[in-house]
PDB file of C-alpha atoms in Angstrom:
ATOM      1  CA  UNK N   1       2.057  24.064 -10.032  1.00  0.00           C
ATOM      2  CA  UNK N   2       5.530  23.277  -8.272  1.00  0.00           C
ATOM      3  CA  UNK N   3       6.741  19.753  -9.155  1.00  0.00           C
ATOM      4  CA  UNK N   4       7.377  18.854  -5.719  1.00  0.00           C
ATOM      5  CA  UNK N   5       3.277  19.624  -4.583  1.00  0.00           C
ATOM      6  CA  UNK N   6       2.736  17.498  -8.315  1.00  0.00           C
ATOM      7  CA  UNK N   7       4.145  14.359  -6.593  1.00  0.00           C
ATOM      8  CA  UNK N   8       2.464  14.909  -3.224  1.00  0.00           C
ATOM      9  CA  UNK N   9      -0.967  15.198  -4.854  1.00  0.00           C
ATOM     10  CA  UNK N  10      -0.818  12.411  -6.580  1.00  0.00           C
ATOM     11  CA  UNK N  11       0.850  10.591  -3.300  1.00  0.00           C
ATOM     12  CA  UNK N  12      -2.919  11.648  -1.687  1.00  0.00           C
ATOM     13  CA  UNK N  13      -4.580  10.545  -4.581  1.00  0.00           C
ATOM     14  CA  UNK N  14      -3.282   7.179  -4.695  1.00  0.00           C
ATOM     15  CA  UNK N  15      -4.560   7.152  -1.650  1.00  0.00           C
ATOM     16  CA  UNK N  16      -8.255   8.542  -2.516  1.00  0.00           C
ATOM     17  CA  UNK N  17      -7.710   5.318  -5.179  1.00  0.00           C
ATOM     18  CA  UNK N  18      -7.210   3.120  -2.884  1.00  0.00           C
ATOM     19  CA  UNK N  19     -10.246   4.285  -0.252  1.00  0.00           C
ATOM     20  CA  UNK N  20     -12.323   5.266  -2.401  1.00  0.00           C
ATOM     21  CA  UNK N  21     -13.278   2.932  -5.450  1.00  0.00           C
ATOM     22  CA  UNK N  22     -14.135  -0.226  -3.020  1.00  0.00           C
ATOM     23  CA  UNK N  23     -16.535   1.875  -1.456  1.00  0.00           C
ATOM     24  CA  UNK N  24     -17.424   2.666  -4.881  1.00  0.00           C
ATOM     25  CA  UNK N  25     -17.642  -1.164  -6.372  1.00  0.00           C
ATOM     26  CA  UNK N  26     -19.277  -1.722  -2.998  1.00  0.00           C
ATOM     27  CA  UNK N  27     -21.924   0.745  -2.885  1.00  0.00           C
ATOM     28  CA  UNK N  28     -22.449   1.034  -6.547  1.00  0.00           C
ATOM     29  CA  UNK N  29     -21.323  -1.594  -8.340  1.00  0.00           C
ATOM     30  CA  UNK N  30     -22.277  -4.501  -6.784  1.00  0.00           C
ATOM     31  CA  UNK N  31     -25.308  -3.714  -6.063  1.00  0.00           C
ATOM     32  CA  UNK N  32     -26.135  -3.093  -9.251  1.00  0.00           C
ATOM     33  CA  UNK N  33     -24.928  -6.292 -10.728  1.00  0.00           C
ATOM     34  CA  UNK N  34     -26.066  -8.651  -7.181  1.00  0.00           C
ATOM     35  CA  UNK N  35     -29.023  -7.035  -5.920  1.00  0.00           C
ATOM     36  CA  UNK N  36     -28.188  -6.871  -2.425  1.00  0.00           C
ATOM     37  CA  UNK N  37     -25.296  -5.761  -0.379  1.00  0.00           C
ATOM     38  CA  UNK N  38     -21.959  -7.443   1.240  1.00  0.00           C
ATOM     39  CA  UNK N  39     -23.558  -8.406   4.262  1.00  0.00           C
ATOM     40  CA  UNK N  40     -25.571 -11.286   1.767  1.00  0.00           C
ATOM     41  CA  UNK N  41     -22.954 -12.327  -0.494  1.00  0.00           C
ATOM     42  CA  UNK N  42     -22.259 -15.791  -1.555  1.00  0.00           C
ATOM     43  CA  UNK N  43     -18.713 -16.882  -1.250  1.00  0.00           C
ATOM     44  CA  UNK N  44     -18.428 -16.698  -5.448  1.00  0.00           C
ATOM     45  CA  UNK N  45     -19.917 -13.134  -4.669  1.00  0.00           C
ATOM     46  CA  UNK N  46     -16.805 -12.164  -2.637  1.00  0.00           C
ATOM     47  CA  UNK N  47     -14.179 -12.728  -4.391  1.00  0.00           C
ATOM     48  CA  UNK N  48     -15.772 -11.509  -7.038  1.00  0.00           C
ATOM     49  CA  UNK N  49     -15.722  -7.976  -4.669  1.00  0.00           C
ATOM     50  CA  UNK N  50     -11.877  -8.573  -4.374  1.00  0.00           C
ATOM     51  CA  UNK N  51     -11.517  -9.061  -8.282  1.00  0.00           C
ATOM     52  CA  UNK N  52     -13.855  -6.098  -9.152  1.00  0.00           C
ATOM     53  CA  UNK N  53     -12.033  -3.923  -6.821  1.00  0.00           C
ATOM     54  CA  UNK N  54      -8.991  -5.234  -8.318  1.00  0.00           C
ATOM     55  CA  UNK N  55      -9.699  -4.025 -11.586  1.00  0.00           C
ATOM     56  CA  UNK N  56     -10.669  -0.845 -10.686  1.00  0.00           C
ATOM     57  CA  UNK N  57      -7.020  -0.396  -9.072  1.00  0.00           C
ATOM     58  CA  UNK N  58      -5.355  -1.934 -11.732  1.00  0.00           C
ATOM     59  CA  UNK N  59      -6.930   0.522 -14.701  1.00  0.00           C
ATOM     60  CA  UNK N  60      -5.862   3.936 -12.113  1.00  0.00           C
ATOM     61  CA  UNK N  61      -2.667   2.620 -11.315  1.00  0.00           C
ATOM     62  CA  UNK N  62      -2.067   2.586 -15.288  1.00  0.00           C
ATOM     63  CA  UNK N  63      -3.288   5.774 -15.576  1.00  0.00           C
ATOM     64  CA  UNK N  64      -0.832   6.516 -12.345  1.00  0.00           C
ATOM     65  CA  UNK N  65       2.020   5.450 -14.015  1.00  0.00           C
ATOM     66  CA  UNK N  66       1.497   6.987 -17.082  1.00  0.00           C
ATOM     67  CA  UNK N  67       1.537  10.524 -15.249  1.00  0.00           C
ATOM     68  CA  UNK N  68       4.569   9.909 -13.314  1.00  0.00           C
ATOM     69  CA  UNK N  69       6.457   9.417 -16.223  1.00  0.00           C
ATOM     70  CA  UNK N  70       5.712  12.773 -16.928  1.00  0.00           C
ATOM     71  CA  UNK N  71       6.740  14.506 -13.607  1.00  0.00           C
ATOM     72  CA  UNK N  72      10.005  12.287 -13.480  1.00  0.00           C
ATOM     73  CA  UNK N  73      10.498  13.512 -17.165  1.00  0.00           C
ATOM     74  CA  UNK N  74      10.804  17.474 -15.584  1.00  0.00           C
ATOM     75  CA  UNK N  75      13.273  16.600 -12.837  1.00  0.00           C
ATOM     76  CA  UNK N  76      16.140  14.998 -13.080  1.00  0.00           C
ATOM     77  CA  UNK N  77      16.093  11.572 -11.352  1.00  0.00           C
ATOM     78  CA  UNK N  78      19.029   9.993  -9.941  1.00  0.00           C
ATOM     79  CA  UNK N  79      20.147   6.108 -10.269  1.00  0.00           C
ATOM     80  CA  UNK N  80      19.421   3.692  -7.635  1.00  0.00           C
ATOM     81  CA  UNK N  81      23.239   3.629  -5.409  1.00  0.00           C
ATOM     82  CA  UNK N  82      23.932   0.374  -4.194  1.00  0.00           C
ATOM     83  CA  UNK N  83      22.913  -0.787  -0.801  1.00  0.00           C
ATOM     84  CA  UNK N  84      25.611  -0.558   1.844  1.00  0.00           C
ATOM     85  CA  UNK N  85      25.854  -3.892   3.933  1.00  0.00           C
ATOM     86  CA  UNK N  86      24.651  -1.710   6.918  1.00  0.00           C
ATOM     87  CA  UNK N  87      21.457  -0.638   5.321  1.00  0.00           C
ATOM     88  CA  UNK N  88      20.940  -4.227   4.371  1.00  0.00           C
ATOM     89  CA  UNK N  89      21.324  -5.321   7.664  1.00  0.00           C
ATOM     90  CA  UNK N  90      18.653  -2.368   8.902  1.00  0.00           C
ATOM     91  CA  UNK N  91      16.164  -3.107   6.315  1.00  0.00           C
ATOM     92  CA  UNK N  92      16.367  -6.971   7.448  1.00  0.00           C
ATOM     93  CA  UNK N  93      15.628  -5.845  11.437  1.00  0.00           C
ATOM     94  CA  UNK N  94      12.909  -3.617   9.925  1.00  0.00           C
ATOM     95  CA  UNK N  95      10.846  -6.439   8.204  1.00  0.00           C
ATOM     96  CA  UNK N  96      11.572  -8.371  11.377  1.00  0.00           C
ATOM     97  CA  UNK N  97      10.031  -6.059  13.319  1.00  0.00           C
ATOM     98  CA  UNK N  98       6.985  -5.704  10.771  1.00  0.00           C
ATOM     99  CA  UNK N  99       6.765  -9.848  10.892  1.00  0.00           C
ATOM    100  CA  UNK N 100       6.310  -9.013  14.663  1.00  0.00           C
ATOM    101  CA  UNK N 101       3.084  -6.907  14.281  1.00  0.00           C
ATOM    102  CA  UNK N 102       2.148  -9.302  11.618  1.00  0.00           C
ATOM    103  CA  UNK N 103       2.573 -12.479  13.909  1.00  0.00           C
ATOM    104  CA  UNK N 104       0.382  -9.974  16.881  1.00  0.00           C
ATOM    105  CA  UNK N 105      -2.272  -9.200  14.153  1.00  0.00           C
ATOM    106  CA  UNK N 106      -3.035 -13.135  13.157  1.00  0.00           C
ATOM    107  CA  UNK N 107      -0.927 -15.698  16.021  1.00  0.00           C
ATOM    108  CA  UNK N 108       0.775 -16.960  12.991  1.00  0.00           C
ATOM    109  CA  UNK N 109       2.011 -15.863   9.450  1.00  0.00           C
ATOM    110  CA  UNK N 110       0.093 -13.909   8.079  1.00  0.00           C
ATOM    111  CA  UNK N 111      -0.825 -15.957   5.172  1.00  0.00           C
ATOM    112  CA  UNK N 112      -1.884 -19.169   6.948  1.00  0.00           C
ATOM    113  CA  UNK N 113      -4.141 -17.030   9.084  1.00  0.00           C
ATOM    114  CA  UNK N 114      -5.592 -15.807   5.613  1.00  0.00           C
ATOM    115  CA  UNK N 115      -5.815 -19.927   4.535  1.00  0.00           C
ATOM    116  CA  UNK N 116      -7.528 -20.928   7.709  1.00  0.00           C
ATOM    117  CA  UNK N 117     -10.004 -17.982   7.892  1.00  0.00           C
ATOM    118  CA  UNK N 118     -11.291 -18.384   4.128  1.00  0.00           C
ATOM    119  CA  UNK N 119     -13.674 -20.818   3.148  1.00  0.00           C
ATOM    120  CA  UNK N 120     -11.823 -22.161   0.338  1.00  0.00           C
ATOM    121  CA  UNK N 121      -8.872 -21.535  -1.560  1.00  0.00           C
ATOM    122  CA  UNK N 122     -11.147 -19.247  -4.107  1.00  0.00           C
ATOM    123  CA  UNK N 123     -11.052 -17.202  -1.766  1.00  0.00           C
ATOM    124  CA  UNK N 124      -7.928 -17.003  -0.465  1.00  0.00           C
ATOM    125  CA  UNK N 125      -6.640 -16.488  -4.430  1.00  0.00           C
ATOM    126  CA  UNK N 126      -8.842 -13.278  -5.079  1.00  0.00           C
ATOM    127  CA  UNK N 127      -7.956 -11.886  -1.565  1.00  0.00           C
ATOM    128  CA  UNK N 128      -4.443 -12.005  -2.969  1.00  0.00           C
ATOM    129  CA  UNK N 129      -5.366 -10.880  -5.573  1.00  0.00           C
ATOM    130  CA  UNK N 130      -6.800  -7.977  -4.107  1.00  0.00           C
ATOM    131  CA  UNK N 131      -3.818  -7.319  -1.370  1.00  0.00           C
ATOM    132  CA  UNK N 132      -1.166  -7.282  -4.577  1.00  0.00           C
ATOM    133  CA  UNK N 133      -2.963  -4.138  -6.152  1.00  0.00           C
ATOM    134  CA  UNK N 134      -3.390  -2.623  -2.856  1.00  0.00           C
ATOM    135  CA  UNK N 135       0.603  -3.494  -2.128  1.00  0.00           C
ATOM    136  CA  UNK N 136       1.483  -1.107  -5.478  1.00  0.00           C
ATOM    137  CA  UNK N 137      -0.553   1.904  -4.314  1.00  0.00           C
ATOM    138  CA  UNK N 138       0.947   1.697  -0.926  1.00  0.00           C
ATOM    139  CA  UNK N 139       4.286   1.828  -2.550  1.00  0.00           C
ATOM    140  CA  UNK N 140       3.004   4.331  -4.580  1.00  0.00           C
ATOM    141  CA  UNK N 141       1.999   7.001  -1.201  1.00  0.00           C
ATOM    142  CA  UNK N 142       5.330   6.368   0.017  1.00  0.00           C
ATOM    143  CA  UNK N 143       7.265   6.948  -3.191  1.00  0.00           C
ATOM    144  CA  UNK N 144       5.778   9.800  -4.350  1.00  0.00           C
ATOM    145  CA  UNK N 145       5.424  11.430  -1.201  1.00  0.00           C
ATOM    146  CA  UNK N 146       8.840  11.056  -0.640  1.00  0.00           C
ATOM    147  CA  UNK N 147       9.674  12.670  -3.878  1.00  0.00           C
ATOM    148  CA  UNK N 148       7.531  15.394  -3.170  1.00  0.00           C
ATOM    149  CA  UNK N 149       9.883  16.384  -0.757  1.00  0.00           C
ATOM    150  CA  UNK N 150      13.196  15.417  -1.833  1.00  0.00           C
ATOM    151  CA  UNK N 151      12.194  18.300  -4.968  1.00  0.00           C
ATOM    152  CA  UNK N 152      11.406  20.792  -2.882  1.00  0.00           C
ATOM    153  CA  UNK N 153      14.378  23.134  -2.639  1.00  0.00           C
ATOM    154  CA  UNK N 154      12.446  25.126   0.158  1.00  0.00           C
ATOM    155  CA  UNK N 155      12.411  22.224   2.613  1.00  0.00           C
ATOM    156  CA  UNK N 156      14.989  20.526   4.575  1.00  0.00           C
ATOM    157  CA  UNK N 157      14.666  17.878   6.798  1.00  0.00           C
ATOM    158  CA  UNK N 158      17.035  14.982   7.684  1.00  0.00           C
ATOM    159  CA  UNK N 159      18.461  12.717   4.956  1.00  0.00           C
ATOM    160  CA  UNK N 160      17.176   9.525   6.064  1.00  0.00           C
ATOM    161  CA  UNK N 161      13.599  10.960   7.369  1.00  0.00           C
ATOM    162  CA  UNK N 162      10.724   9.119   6.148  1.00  0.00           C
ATOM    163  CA  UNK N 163       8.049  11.307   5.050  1.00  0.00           C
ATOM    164  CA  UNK N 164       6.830   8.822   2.744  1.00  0.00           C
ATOM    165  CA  UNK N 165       6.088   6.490   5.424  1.00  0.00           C
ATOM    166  CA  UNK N 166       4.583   9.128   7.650  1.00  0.00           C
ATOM    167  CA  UNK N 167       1.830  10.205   4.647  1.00  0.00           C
ATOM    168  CA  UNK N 168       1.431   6.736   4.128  1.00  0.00           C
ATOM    169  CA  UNK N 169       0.870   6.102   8.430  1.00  0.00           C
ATOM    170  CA  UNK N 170      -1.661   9.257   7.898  1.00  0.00           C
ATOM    171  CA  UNK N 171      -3.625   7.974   5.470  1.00  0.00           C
ATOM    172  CA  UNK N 172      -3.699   4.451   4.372  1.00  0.00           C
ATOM    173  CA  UNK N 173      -2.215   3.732   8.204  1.00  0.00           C
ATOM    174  CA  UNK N 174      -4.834   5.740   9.857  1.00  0.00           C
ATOM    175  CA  UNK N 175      -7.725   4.878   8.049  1.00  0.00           C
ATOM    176  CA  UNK N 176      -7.760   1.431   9.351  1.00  0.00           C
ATOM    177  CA  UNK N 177      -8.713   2.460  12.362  1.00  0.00           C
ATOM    178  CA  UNK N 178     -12.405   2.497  10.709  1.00  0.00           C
ATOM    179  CA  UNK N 179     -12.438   0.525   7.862  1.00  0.00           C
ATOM    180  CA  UNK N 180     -13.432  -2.679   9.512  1.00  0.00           C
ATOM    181  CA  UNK N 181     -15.764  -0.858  12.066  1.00  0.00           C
ATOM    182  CA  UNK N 182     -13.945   0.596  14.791  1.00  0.00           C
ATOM    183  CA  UNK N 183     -10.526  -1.638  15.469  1.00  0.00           C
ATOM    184  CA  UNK N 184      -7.648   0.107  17.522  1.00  0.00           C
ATOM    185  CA  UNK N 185      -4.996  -2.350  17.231  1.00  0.00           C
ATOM    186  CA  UNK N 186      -5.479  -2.373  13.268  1.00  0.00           C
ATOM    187  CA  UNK N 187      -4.759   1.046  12.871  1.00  0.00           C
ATOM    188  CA  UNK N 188      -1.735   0.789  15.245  1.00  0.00           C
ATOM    189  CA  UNK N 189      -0.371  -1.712  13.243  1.00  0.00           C
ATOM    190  CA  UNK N 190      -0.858  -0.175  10.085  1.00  0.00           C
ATOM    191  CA  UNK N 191       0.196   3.141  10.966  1.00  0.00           C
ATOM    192  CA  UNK N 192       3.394   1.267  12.714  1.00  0.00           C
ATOM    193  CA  UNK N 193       4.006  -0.939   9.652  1.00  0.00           C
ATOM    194  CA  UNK N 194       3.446   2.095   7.151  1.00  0.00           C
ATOM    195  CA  UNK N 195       6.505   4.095   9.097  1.00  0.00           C
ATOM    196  CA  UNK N 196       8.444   0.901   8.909  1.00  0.00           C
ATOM    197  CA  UNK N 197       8.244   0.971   4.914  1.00  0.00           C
ATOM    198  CA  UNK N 198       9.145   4.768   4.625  1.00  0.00           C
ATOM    199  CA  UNK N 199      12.169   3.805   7.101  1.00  0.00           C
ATOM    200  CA  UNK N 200      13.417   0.762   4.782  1.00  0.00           C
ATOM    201  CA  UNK N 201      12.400   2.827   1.551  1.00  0.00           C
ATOM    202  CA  UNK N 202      15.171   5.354   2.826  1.00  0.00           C
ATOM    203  CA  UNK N 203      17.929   3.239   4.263  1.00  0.00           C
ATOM    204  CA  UNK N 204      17.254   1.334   1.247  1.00  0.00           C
ATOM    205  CA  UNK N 205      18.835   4.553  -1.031  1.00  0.00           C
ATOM    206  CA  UNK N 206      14.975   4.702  -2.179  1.00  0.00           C
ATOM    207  CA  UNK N 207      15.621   1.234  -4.185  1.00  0.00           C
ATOM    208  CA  UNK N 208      11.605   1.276  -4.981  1.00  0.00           C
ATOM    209  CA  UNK N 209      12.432  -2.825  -5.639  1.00  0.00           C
ATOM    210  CA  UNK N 210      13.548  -2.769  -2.210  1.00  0.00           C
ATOM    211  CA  UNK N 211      10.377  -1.182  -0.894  1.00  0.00           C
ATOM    212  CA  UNK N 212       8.085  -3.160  -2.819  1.00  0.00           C
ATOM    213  CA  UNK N 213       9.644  -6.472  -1.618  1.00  0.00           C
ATOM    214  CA  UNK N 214       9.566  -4.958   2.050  1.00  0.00           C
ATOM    215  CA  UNK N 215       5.819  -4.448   1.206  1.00  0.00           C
ATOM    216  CA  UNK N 216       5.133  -7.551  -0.187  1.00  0.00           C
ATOM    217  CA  UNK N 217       6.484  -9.559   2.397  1.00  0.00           C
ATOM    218  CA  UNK N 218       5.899  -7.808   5.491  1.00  0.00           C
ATOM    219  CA  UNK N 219       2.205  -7.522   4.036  1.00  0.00           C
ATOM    220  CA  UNK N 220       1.501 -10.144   2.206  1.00  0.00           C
ATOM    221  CA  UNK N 221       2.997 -12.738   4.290  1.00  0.00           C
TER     222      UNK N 221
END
């Protein structure tokens, strides 16, 4: 199999990770060791959810790694270039822009509305928790799809296009249109903020510490 299809697979796959093993603590898991389902849970219960889930990121993001390592070890990788001060300056307007939707999603930061909306600080710990795991294997759709085709010699498209982001709007982005029952404006935002990573990942020189703080903040906070 070509390298470049390699790192898109496992682009979708980190996906399918992220998707698919809460459903899987959810409808297997947790029942199994509670009894009864979500809709029941005490608030100990929950973030024990977040935690489990957690976990089950944490051990196929490992195993993630682990295979990347391989694929990067059959191309030849370049070294992160500096940032210019113009890209600087872009990635700053992007994560204002993402603080926008943020501030639209919640009428505040993002993390007071989490503070406000938990029952306790318990909570609020194993939600973040949670949203730090699912922060890497966001990174990880929109760096490896990026890669995926940056290798391919057969395609061309423009330097700066962010194909990471787009997979990432696709899939991760799209999917919240349903994963809270059916919520328009949360898969709008996602899709919009999941473009708005790919951009900065790319007029960052695909600095993957850049991306992961654009992440991290424009997610988590």
């Amino acid at each position: 199999m070509k390298i470049q299809k390699k790192y898109f697979y496992l682009s979708i796959f980190c996906f399918i990770v992220l998707a698919s093993l809460e459903l899987f603590s959810l409808g297997v898991i947790e029942p199994f060791l509670f009894g009864y389902y979500y809709s029941d849970y005490t608030i100990f219960q929950k973030g024990l959810h977040s935690l489990i889930t957690s976990l089950l990121w944490a051990i196929s993001i490992m195993g993630i790694i682990r295979y990347r390592s391989k694929l990067d070890s059959e191309i030849r990788t370049k070294e992160n270039e500096d940032v210019t001060n113009l890209g600087f300056f872009i990635f700053i307007c992007l994560l204002f822009f993402c603080k926008v939707i943020t501030y639209i999603d919640w009428g505040t930061l993002k993390i007071i509305g989490e503070i406000r909306t938990k029952e306790n600080l318990y909570l609020v710990i194993t939600q973040y928790i949670y949203y730090i795991f699912e922060v890497a294997l966001v990174s990880m759709i929109i760096i490896y799809a990026q890669k995926s085709i940056d290798s391919s010699p057969n395609l061309s498209c423009p330097k700066l296009f962010p194909f990471g982001g787009l997979v990432l709007s696709l899939t991760w982005g799209a999917f919240h249109f349903i994963s809270n029952g059916i919520d328009l404006w949360n898969g709008i935002s996602c899709m919009l903020f999941s473009l708005l990573a790919g951009m900065a990942y790319q007029i960052t020189k695909q600095n993957e510490k850049y991306l992961l703080c654009f992440v991290m903040i424009g997610y988590l906070i």
